[in-house]
Every structure is written in C-alpha cells, then in structure tokens.
PDB file of C-alpha atoms in Angstrom:
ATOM      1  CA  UNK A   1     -14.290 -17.948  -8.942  1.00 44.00           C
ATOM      2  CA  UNK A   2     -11.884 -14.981 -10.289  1.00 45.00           C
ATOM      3  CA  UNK A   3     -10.651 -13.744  -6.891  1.00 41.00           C
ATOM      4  CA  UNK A   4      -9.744 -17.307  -6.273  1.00 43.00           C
ATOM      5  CA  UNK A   5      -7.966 -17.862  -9.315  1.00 52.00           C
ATOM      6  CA  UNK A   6      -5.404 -14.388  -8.833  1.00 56.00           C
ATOM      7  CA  UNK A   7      -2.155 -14.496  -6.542  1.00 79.00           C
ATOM      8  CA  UNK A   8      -1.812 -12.445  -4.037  1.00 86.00           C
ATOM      9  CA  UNK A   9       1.543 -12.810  -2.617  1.00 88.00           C
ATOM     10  CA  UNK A  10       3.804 -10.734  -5.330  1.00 89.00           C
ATOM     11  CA  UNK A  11       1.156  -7.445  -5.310  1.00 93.00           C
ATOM     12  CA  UNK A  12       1.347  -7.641  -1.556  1.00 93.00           C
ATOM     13  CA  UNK A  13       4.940  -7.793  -0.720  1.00 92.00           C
ATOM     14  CA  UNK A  14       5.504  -5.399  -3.530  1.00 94.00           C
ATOM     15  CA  UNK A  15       3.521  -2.671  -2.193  1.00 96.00           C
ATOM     16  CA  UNK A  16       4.395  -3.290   1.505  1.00 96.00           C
ATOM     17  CA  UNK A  17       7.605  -3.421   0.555  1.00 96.00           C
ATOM     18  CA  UNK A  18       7.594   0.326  -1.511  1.00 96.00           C
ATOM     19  CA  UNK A  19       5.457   1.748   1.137  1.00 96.00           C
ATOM     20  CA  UNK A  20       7.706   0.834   3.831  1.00 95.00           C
ATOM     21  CA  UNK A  21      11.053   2.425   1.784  1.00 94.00           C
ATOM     22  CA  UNK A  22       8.754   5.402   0.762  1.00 94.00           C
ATOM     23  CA  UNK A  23       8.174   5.942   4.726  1.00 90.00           C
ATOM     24  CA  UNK A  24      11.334   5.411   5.639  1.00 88.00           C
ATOM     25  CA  UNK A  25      12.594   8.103   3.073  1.00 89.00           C
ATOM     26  CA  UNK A  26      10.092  10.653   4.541  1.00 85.00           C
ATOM     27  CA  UNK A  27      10.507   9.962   8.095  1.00 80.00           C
ATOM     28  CA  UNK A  28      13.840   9.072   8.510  1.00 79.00           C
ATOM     29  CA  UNK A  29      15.795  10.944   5.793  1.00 79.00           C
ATOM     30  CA  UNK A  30      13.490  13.825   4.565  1.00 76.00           C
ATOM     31  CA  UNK A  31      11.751  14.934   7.899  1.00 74.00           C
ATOM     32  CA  UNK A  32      14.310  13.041  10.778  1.00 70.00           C
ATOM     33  CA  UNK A  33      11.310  11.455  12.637  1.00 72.00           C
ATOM     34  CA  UNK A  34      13.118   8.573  13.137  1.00 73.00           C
ATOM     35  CA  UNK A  35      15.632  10.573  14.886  1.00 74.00           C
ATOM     36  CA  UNK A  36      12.460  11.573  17.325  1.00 74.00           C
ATOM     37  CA  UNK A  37      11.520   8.416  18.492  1.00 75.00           C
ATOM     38  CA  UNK A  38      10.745   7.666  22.296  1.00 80.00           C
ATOM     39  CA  UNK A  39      11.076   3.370  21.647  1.00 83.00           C
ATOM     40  CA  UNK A  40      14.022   1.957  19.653  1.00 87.00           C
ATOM     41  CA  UNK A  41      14.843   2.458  16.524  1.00 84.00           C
ATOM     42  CA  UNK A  42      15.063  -1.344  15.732  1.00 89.00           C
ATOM     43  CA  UNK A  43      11.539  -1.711  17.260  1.00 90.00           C
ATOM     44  CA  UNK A  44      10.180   0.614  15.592  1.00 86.00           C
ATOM     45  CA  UNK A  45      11.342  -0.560  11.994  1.00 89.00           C
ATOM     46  CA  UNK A  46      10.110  -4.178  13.094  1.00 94.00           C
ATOM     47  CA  UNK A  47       6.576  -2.974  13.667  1.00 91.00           C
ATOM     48  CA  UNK A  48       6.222  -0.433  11.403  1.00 91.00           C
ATOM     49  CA  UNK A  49       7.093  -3.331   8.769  1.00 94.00           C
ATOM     50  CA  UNK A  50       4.805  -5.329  10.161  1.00 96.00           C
ATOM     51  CA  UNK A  51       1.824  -2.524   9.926  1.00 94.00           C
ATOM     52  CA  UNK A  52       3.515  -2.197   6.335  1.00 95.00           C
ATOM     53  CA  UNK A  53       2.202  -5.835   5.735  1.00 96.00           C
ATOM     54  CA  UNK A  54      -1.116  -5.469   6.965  1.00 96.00           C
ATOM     55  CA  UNK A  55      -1.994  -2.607   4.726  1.00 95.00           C
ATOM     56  CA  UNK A  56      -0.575  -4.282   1.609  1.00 95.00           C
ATOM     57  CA  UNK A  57      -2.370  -7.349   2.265  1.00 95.00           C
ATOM     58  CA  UNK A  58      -5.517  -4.979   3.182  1.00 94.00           C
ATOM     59  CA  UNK A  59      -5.081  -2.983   0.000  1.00 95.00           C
ATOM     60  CA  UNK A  60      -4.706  -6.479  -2.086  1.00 94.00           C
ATOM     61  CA  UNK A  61      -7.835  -7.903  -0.161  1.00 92.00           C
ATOM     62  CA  UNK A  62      -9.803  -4.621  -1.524  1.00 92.00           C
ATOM     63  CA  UNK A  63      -8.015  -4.402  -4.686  1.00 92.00           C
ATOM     64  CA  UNK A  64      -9.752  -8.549  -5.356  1.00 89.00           C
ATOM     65  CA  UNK A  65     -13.346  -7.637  -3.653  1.00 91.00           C
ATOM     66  CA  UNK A  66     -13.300  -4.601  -6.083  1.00 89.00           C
ATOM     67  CA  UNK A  67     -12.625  -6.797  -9.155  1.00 88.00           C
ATOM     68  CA  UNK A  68     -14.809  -9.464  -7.855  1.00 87.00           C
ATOM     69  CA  UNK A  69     -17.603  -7.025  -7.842  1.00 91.00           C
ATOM     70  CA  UNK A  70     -16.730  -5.227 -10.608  1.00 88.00           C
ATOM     71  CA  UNK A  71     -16.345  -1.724  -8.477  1.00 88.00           C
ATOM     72  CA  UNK A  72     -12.654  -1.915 -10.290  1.00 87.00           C
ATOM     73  CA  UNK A  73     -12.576  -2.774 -14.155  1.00 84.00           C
ATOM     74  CA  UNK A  74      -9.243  -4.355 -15.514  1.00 84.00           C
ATOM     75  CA  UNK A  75     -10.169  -2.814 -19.001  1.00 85.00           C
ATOM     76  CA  UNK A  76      -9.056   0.995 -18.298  1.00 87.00           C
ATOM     77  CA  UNK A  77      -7.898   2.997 -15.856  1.00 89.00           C
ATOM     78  CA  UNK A  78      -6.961   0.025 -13.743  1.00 92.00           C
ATOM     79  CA  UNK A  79      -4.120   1.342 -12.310  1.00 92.00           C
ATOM     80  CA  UNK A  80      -5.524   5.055 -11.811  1.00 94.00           C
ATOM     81  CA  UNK A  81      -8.384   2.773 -10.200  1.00 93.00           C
ATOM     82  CA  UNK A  82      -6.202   1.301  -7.618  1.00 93.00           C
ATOM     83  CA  UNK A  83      -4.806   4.498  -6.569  1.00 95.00           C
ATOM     84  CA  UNK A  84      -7.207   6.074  -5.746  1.00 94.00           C
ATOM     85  CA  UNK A  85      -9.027   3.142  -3.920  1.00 94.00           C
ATOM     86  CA  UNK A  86      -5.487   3.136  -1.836  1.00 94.00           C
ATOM     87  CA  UNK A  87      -5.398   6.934  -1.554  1.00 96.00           C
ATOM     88  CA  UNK A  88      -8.942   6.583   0.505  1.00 95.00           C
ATOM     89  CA  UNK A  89      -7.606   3.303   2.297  1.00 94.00           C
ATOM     90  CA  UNK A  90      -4.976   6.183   3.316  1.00 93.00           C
ATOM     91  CA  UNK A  91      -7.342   8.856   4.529  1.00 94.00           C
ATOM     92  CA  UNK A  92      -8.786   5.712   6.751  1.00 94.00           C
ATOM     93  CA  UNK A  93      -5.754   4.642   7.739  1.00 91.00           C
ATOM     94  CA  UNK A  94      -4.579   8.283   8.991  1.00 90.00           C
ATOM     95  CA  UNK A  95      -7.633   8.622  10.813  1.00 90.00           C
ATOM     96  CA  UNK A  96      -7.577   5.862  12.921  1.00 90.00           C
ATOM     97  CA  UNK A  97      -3.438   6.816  13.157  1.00 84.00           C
ATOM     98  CA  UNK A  98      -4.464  10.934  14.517  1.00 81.00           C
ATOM     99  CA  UNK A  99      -7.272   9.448  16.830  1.00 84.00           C
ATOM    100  CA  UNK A 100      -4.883   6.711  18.250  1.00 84.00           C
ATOM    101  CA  UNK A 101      -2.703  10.001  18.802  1.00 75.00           C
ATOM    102  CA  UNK A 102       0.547   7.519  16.741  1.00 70.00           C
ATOM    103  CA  UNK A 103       1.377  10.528  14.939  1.00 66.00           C
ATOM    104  CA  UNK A 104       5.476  11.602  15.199  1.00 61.00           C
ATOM    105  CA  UNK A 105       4.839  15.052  16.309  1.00 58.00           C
ATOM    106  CA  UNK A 106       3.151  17.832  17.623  1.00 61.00           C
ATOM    107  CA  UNK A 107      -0.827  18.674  16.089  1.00 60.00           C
ATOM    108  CA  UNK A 108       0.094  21.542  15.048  1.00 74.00           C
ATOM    109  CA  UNK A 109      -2.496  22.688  11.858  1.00 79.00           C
ATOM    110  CA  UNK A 110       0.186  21.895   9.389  1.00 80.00           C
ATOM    111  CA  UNK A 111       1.795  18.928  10.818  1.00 76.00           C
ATOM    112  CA  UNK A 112      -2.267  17.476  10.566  1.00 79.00           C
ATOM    113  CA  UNK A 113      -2.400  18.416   7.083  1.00 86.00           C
ATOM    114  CA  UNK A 114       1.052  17.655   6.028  1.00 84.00           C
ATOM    115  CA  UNK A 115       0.828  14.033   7.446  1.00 83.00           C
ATOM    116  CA  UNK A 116      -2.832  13.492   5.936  1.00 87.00           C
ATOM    117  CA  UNK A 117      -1.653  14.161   2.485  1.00 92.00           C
ATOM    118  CA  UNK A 118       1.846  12.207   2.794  1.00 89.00           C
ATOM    119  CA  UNK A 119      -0.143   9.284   4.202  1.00 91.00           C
ATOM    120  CA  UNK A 120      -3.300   9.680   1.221  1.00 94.00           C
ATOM    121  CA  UNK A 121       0.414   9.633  -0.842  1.00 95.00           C
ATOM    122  CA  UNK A 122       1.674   6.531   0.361  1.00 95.00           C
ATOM    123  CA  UNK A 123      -1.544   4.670   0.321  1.00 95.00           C
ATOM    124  CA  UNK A 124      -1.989   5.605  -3.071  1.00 96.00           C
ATOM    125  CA  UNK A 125       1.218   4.465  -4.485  1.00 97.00           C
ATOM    126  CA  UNK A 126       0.565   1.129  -2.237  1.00 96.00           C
ATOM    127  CA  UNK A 127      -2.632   0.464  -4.405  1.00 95.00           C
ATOM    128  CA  UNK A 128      -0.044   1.425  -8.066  1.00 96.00           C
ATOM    129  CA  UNK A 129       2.244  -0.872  -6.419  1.00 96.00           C
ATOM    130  CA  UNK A 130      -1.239  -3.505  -6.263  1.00 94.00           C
ATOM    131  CA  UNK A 131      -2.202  -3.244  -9.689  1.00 93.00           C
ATOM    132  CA  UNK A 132       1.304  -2.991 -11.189  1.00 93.00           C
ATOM    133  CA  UNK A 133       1.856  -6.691  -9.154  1.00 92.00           C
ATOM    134  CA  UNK A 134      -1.604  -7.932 -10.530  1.00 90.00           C
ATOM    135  CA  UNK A 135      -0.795  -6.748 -14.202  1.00 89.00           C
ATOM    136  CA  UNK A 136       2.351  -8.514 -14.032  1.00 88.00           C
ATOM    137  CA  UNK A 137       1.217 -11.836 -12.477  1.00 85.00           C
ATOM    138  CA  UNK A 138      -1.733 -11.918 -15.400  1.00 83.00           C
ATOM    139  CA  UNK A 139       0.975 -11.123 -17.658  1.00 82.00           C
ATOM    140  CA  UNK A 140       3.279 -14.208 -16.280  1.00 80.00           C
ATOM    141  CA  UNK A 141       0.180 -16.387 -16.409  1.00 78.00           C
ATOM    142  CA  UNK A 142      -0.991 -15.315 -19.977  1.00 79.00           C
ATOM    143  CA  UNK A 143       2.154 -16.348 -21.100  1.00 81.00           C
ATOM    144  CA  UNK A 144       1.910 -19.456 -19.272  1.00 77.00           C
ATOM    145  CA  UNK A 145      -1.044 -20.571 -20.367  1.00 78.00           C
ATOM    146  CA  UNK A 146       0.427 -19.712 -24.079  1.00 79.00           C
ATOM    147  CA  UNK A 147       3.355 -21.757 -23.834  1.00 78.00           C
ATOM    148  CA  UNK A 148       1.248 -24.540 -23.012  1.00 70.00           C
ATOM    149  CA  UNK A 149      -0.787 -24.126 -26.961  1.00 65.00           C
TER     150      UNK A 149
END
C-alpha cells in the first residue's frame, strides 16, 4: 500500500518545526503576545510546541489520505495542493481556537480577522513545509533505489 510505503517523520518535524518559529516570530517578536501571557512563558512554549506537533503530524496524516485517495496528485501542483489543503486545516484549526476563546487578545473585529488569516497563513506554509519533506524523502529514496541498479 502507498501510504504505507512513505515516511512520515522528516515532513512532520519539518513543518512543526517552521510553524512553531513562524508563530513565534508573529507572536513574540512582531505582535509581543508573548509578552501578554497570563501562564509562563516556558509553559507556554512547551505546549504550544507540543500543539505544533499535533498539527504537523495532522497535516502529514491528511497530506497521505489525500494521496492515498488520489484527492492530491504528485504529478502537478503538488505543492500548491498541500497548501491549500493546510490553509483549510487552518481555518479549522482557528475555529475550534476562537470558540475555545485561546485567542491572545481582545475580539475585537480586526483582531478576529487578523488572527484568521495569520493562522489560514501558517497552516498553509505547514502543508509547503509537508510536501517539500515528501518531495525530498521520494527524492532520497529514488536515488536509493538507483544506487542499488
């Protein structure tokens, strides 16, 4: 079975990994949430990497159903493909964020819109981050399997 036979670990710690520094850039250094917070800061980094990690490996785990049932073709536009499949993850994921009322600030209008799009952002570049690991770990074991001719 294909979705078997492709790794998972290096797309998933890749994008957790990016999405967690692109965060941290945008709350901590660009908008001083981080400054904001009501728990510690060393708390907060632990479990916001760890919610990092469950939205790579979620964004992996649709990335391989999608190419298992042929929703997401490896033949063009795969990348494009996996962006926007993590750009809706994000819209899900900031829904279930505003409901849970995790947000950083106040609801203001703008602070609801602002904080959709960064998080449709993020999500997106989680599911580049995806493909660009996939790519790369066909790439490794094409040339694998060629050394071995």
């Amino acid at each position: 079975m294909v979705l078997l036979k492709r790794r998972i670990l290096f797309p998933w710690l890749l994008s957790a990994t990016v999405m967690y520094g692109i965060s941290y850039v945008w709350h901590g250094l660009a908008l001083t949430d981080i400054s904001e917070l009501k728990i510690d800061l060393s708390t907060y980094l632990v479990l916001s990497g760890l919610a990092y990690l469950v939205i790579g490996l979620g964004l992996v785990t649709l990335m391989h159903i999608g190419i298992g049932r042929e929703w997401i073709s490896l033949k063009s536009g795969f990348p494009l493909k996996c962006m926007i499949a993590g750009a809706c993850a994000g819209v899900v994921i900031y829904l279930v964020i505003f409901m849970s009322g995790l947000s950083f600030a106040s609801h203001g209008l703008q602070h609801v819109v602002v904080d959709a799009l960064w998080q449709v952002f993020e999500q997106a570049i989680g599911g580049l981050m995806v493909s660009l690991g996939l790519i790369y770990d066909m790439h490794r074991s094409f040339m694998e399997a060629e050394r071995v001719h």
